XYZ file of C-alpha atoms in Angstrom:
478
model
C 83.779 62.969 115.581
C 87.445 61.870 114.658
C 90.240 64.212 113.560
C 90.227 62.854 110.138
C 85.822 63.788 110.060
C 86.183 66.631 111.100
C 89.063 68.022 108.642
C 86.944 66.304 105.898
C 83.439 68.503 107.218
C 85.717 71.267 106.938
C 87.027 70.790 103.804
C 83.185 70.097 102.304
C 82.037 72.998 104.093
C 84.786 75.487 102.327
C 83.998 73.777 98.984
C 80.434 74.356 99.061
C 81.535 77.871 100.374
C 83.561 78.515 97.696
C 81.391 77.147 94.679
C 77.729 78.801 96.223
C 78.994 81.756 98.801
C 76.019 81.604 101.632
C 73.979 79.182 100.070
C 75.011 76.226 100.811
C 74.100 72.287 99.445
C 71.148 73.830 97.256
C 73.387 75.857 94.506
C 76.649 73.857 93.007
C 77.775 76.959 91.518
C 78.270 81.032 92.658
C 76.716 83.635 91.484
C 77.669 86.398 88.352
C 79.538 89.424 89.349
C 76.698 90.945 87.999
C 74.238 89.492 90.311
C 76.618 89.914 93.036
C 77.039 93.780 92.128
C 72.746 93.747 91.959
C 72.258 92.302 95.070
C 74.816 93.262 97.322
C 73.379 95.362 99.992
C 76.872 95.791 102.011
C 77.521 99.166 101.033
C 74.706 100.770 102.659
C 72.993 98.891 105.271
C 76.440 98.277 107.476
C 74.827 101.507 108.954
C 72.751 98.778 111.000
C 75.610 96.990 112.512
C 74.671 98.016 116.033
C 71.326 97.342 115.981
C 72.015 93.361 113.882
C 74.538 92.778 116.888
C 71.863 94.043 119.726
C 69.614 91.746 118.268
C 71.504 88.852 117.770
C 72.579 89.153 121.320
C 68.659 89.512 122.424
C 67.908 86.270 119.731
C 70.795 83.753 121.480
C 70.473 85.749 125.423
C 66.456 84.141 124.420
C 67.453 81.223 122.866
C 69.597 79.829 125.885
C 66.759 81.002 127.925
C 64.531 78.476 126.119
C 67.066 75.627 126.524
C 67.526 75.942 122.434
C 71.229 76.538 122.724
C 73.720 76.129 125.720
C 75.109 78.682 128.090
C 78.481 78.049 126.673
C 77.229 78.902 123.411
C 75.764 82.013 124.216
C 78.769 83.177 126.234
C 81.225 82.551 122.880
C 78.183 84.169 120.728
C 77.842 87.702 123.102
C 81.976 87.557 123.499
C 82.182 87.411 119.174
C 80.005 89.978 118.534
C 81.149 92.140 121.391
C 84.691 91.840 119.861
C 82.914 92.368 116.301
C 81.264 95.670 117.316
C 84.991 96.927 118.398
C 86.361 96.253 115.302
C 83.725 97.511 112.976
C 83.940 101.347 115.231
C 87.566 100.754 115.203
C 87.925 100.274 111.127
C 88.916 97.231 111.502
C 85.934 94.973 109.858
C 86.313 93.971 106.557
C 82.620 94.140 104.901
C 82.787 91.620 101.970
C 79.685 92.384 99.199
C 80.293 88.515 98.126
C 78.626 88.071 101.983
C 75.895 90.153 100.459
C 74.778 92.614 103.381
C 75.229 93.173 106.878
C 73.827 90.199 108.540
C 76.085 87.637 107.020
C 79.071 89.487 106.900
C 78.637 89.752 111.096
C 77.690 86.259 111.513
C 79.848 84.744 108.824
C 82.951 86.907 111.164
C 81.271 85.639 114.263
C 81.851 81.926 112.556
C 85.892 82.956 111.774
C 86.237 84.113 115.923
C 84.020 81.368 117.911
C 82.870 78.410 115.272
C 80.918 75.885 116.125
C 78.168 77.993 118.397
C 77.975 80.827 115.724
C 76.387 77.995 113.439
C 73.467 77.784 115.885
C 72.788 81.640 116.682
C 70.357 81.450 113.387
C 68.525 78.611 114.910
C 64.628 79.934 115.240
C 64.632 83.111 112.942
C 65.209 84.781 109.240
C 67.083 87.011 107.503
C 63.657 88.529 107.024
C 62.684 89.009 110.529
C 66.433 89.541 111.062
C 66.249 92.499 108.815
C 62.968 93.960 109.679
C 63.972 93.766 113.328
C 67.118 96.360 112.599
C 65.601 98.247 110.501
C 63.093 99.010 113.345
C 65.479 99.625 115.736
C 67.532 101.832 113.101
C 64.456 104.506 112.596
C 63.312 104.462 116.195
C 66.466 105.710 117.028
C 66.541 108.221 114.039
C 63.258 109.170 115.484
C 64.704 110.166 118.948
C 67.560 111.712 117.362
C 65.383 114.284 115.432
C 62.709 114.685 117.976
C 66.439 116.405 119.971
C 67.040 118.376 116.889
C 63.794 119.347 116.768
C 63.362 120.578 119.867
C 66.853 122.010 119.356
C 65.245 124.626 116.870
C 61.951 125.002 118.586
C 64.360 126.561 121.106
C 66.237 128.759 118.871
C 62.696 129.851 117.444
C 61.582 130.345 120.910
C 65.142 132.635 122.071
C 64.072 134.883 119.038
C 60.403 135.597 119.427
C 61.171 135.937 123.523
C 63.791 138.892 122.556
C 60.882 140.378 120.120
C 57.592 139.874 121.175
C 57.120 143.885 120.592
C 59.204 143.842 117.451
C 56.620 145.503 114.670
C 56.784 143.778 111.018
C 54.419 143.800 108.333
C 52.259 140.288 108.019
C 51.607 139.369 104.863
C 49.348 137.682 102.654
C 50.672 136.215 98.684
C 53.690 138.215 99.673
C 51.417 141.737 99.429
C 51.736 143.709 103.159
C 48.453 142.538 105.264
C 48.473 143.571 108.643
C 50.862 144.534 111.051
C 52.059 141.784 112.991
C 55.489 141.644 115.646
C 58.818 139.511 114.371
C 57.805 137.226 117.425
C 54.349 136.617 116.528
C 56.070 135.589 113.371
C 58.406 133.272 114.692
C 56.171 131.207 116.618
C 54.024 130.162 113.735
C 57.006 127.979 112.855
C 57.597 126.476 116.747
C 53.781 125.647 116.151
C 54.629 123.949 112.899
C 57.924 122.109 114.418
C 55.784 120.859 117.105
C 53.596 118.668 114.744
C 56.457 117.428 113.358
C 57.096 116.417 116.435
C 54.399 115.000 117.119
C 53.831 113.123 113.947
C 57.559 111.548 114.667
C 56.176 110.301 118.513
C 53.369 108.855 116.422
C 55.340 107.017 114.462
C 57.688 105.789 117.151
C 54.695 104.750 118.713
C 53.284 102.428 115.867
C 57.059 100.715 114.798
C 57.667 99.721 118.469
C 56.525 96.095 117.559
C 58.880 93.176 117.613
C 59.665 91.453 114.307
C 62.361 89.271 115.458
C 61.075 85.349 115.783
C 58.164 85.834 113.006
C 60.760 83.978 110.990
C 60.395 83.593 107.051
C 57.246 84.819 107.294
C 55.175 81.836 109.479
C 56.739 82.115 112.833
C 59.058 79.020 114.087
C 58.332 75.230 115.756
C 61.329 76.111 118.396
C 59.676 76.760 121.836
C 60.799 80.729 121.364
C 59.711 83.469 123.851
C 59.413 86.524 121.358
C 57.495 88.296 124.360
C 61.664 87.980 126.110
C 63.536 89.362 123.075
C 60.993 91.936 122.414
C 61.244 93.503 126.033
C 65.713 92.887 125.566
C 64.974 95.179 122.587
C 62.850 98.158 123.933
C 59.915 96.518 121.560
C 56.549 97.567 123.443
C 55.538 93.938 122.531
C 56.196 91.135 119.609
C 53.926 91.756 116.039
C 51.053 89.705 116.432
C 51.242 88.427 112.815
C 54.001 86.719 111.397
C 53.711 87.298 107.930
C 52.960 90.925 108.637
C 56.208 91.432 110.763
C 58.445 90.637 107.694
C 56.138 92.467 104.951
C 55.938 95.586 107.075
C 57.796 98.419 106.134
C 54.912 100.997 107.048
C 57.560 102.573 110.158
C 59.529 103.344 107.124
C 57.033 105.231 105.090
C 55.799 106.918 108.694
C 59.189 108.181 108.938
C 59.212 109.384 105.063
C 55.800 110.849 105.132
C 56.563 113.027 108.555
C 60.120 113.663 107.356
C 58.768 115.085 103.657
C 56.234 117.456 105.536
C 59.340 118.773 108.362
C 60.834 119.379 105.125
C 58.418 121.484 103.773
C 58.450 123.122 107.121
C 61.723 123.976 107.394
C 61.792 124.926 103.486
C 59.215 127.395 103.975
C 61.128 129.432 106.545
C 64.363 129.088 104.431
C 62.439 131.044 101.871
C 61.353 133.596 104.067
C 64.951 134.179 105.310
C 66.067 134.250 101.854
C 63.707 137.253 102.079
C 64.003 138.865 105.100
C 68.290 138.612 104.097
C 67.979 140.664 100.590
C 68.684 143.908 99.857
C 65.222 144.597 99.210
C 63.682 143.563 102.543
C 66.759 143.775 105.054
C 64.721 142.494 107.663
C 67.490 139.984 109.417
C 71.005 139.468 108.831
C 72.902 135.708 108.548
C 76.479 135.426 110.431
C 79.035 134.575 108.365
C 78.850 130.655 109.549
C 75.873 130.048 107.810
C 76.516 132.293 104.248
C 79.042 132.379 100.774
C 80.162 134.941 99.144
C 80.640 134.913 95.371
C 83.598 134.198 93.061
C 83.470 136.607 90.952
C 81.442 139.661 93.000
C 83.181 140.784 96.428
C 80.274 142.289 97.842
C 77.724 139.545 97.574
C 76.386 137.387 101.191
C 74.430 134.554 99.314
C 72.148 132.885 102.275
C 73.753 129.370 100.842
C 72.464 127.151 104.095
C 68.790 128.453 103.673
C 68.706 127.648 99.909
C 70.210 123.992 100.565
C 67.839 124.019 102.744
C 64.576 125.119 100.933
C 65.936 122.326 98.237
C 66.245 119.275 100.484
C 62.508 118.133 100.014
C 63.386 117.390 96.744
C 65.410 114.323 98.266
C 62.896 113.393 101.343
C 59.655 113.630 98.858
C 61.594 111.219 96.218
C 62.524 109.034 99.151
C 58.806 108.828 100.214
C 57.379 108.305 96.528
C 60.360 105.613 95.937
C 59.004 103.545 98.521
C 55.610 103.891 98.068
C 56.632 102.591 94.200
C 58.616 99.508 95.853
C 55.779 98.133 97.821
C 53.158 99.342 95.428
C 51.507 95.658 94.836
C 54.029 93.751 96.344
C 52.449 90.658 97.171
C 53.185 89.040 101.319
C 55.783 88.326 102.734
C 58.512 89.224 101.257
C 60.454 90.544 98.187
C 63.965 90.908 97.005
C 62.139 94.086 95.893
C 62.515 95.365 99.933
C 65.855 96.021 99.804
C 65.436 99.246 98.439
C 63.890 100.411 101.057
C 67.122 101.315 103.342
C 68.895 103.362 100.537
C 66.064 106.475 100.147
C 65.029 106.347 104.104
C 69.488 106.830 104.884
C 69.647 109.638 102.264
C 66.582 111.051 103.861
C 67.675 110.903 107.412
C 70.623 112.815 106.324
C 69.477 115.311 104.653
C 66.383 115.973 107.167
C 69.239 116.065 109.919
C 71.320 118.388 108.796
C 68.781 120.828 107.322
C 67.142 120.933 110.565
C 70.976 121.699 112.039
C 71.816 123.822 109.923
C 68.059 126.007 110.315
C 68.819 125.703 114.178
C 72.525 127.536 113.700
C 70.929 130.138 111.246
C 67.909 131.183 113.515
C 70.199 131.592 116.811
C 72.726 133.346 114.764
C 70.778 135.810 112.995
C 70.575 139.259 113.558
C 67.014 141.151 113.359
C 66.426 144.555 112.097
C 63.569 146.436 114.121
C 64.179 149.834 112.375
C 63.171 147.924 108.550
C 61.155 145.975 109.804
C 59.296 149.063 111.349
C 59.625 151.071 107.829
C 58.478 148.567 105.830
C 54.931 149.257 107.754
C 55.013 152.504 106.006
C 53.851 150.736 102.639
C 51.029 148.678 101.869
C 48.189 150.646 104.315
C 48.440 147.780 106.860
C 45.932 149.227 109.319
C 43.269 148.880 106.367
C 41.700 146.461 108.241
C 41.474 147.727 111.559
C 39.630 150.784 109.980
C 37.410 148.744 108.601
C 36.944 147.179 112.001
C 36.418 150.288 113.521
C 33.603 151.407 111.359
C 31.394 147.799 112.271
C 32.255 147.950 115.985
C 32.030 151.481 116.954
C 29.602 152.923 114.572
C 27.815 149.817 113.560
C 28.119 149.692 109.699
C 27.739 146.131 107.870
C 31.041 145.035 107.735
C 30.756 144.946 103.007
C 30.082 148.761 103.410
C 32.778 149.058 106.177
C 35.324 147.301 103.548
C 33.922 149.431 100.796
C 34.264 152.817 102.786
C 37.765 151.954 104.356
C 38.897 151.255 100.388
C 38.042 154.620 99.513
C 40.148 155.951 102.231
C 42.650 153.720 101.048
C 42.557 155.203 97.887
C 42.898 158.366 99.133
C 45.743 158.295 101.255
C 47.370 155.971 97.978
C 46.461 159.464 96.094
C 48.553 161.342 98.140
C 51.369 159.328 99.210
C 50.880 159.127 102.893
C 50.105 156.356 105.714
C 46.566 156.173 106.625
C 46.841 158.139 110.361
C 47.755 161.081 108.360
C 44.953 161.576 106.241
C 43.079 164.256 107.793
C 39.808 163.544 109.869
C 38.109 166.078 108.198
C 38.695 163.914 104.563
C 37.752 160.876 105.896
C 34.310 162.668 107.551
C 33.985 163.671 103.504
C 33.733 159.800 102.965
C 31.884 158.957 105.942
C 30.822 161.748 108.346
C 30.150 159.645 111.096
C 33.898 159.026 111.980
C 35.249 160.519 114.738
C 38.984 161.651 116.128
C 38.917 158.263 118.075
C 40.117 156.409 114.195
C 43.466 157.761 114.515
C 44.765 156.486 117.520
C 43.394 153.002 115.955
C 45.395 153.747 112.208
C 48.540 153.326 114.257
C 50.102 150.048 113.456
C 51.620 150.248 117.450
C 47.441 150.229 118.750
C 46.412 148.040 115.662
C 48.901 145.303 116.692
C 47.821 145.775 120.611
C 44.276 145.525 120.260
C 44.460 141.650 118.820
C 44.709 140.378 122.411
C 42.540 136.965 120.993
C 44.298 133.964 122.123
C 46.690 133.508 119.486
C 46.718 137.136 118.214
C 49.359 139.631 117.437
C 49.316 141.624 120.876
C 52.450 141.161 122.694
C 51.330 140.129 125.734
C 49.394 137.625 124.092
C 52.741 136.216 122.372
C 54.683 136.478 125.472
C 52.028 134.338 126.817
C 51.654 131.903 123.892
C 55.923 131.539 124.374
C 55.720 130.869 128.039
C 53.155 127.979 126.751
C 55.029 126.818 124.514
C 57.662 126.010 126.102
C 55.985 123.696 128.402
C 54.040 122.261 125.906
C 56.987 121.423 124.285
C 59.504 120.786 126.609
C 62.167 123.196 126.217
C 63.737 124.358 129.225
C-alpha cells in the first residue's frame, strides 16, 4: 500500500469513526447523547480491566499459537496492554463512555499505542464471550477474596468461644430465657453458619470455572481456535461445552447473589444479637470504641453503629439477587442488551458483603464479654426447668407430659415466691411429687445442668472445647 492509500484508509477510517463511534460501515450516523448516556457501561464495569487485559492476552498468546496472527503481532498486542494496565493503576487511562464500556475503551487505546496488530486481536471472538469471560474471572476472584474474609471471622468467632467455653449465659428461645447454655457454645453456632457460607461460595467457584472465551456471538467461530489453550492460560477448569450457553450464562452471578444474600442474613442475625448483648438492658458484651458512635445531642450514649449497618446490608444483597433474577426472567438465548445490568447489583453487593463481613470480624475480636451478667441473667426465667423435667423421666421414670406438667407446678411455685428453682425446698417439691429425692438439687444448678449435655454438639464444655478443636480443622484456621 502507497503513502497516499494509506493516509486516505486513515482518513475513511476516522470519518466513519467520527460519524458511527465503534460501529463502523453499517451506521452513517452516531448515536443520541441519550442513547449514549443509556448504554454506556464505562462507569462501572472498568472494575474488570484486569481480568479484559488477562484475557485478551490468553485470546492473541492462543491465537498466534494457532498460526491466526503473527508472533510480531502478539508481541506489540501483550507490550500495549501491559503498558495499558500501568496506566489505568497509575490514573492515567482516560475511560471515554462514547467507547461504551471497558472492552473498547482498552482495545480502542491498544489501537492509539501499537495499530495495525490491535485490529486483529478481535479476530475469533465477541464482545459477548469477551464479556462473559471477565465477568467470570471478576466473581471467582471475589469468591476467593471472601472465602479469606470468611475464614477471617470464623477465626475471630473461634478466639472468643476458645477463651469461654465455661462462660454460663442464658440460651434462649423467641427471645424468652430457655436453658442455660456457655457464651462459647453460643459463638460457635455462628462459625457453623459461616462455614456453609463457605461452602456454598466453593460451590459456586466450582460451577463458574468454565471458559466462555471463543464461544463467540453465541455459535462458536470457523478460525481453527484451541479454547481448551486459553481456558487452561485462564485458570478455567475447561472451555463451556455450549456456545450459546457460554454467552447467555449468567447463573455464576446469581450463585454468587444467592450465597451472598444468605451470608448476609448470617452475619445480620449476629449483628442483632450484639445489638443485644451491648444494651443497657442485657450488658452481656461491650464494643471498643473502633467499631461504635456516640450521639450528637446525648454525651453518654455508645450506639453499636457497625452492627446496625450491618444487620441492614441484606437489604442491598437481597435486591441485588431479585434484580437479576428480574433481568433474565424470560430472556430469550443468547444474548440481550438487557445483560448489562447484571454487573451494577453483583459490584454493590460485593461491597457491601465485604465490608460487613470486615467490619463483624473487627467487632467480634474487639469485644469485651461480661461473665458476671451473663451469669445473673440465669437468675430469671427458671432455666433449669427442663432439666427437672428430665430428671423426673430418667431417674424416677415418669412419662415425660406428666414430667412437664409436674416440673410447671414447681415452676410456679418458685415464680410464687421469687426464688431460683435450687432453692425451693425439697420438702415443697415432695408436696408436688413425693417421689423426688435430695439428688434434684445438685441437677437445678445451671453449673451441673450445662455439664450434663455432654451429646456431641451439646452445651458441656468439654464438648465445645472439643467441637472448637474440630472446627478448626474442618475449617482451616490455623
Amino acid at each position: 500500500m502507497t503513502k497516499k492509500q494509506k493516509s486516505l484508509t486513515a482518513v475513511t477510517a476516522q470519518n466513519h469513526a467520527t460519524k458511527s463511534s465503534i460501529w463502523g460501515g453499517r451506521f452513517s450516523s452516531g448515536p443520541s447523547q441519550l442513547m449514549q448516556d443509556i448504554n454506556a457501561s464505562i462507569g462501572y464495569d472498568q472494575r474488570l480491566y484486569q481480568q479484559d487485559i488477562a484475557g485478551s492476552q490468553a485470546h492473541a498468546a492462543m491465537l498466534a499459537h494457532c498460526g491466526i496472527i503473527s508472533a510480531q503481532d502478539l508481541k506489540a498486542i501483550n507490550q500495549g496492554l501491559e503498558q495499558i494496565g500501568a496506566e489505568i493503576r497509575a490514573g492515567a487511562f482516560t475511560f471515554s463512555p462514547e467507547l461504551e464500556d471497558i472492552h473498547m475503551n482498552i482495545e480502542t487505546r491498544l489501537a492509539e499505542i501499537v495499530g495495525e496488530p490491535a485490529r486483529r486481536l478481535h479476530t475469533a471472538r465477541s464482545r459477548n464471550d469477551q464479556v462473559a469471560t471477565d465477568f467470570k474471572m471478576w466473581v471467582r476472584m471475589l469468591l476467593e477474596t471472601l472465602d479469606a474474609a470468611l475464614a477471617n471471622l470464623q477465626a475471630a468467632l473461634l478466639a472468643q468461644a476458645e477463651a469461654h467455653a465455661e462462660t454460663l449465659m442464658p440460651g434462649y428461645t423467641h427471645l424468652q430465657t430457655a436453658q442455660p447454655v456457655t457464651f462459647g457454645f453460643h459463638l460457635m453456632a455462628y462459625v457453623e453458619m459461616i462455614g456453609r457460607d463457605r461452602s456454598r461460595f466453593a460451590d459456586a467457584h466450582r460451577r463458574l470455572n468454565e471458559s466462555p472465551l471463543g464461544a463467540a456471538a453465541l455459535a462458536g467461530t470457523s478460525f481453527p481456535i484451541d479454547r481448551h489453550m486459553t481456558a487452561e492460560m485462564l485458570g478455567f477448569d475447561r472451555p463451556a461445552a455450549n456456545a450459546m450457553d457460554a454467552v447467555s450464562d449468567r447463573d455464576f452471578a446469581l450463585d454468587f447473589l444467592a450465597s451472598g444474600a444468605i451470608c448476609s442474613v448470617h452475619l445480620s442475625r449476629l449483628a442483632e444479637e450484639i445489638v443485644i448483648w451491648s444494651s443497657d438492658r442485657f450488658g452481656f458484651v461491650k464494643l471498643s470504641d473502633a467499631y461504635t458512635t456516640g450521639s450528637s445531642i446525648m454525651p453518654q450514649k455508645r450506639n453499636p453503629d457497625a452492627a446496625e449497618l450491618i444487620r441492614a446490608k441484606p437489604g442491598r444483597i437481597i435486591g441485588a439477587l431479585n434484580g437479576l433474577l428480574i433481568v433474565l426472567k424470560g430472556l430469550p438465548l443468547a444474548y440481550g442488551k438487557d445483560m448489562q445490568e447484571d454487573k451494577e447489583g453483583v459490584f454493590d453487593a460485593a461491597d457491601a458483603l465485604g465490608i460487613a463481613i470486615a467490619a463483624m470480624a473487627g467487632m467480634v475480636s474487639d469485644m469485651q464479654p461480661n461473665p458476671n451478667a451473663m451469669r445473673q441473667a440465669l437468675t430469671n426465667g427458671f432455666p433449669t426447668a427442663t432439666d427437672l423435667a428430665d430428671y423426673l423421666v430418667r431417674e424416677l421414670g415418669i412419662p415425660f407430659r406428666e414430667a412437664h406438667h409436674i416440673s410447671g407446678s414447681i415452676v410456679a411455685l418458685a415464680a410464687q415466691r421469687g426464688v431460683d428453682l435450687d432453692a425451693v425446698p425439697l420438702a415443697d417439691m415432695q408436696a408436688i411429687e413425693p417421689l423426688i429425692t435430695a439428688e434434684v438439687i445438685g441437677i437445678l444448678k445451671v453449673e451441673n445442668a450445662v455439664a450434663a449435655r455432654r451429646s456431641f454438639g451439646g452445651t458441656a464444655p468439654a464438648e465445645v472445647s472439643a467441637r472448637i478443636a474440630d472446627a478448626k480443622k474442618r475449617f482451616h484456621i490455623g
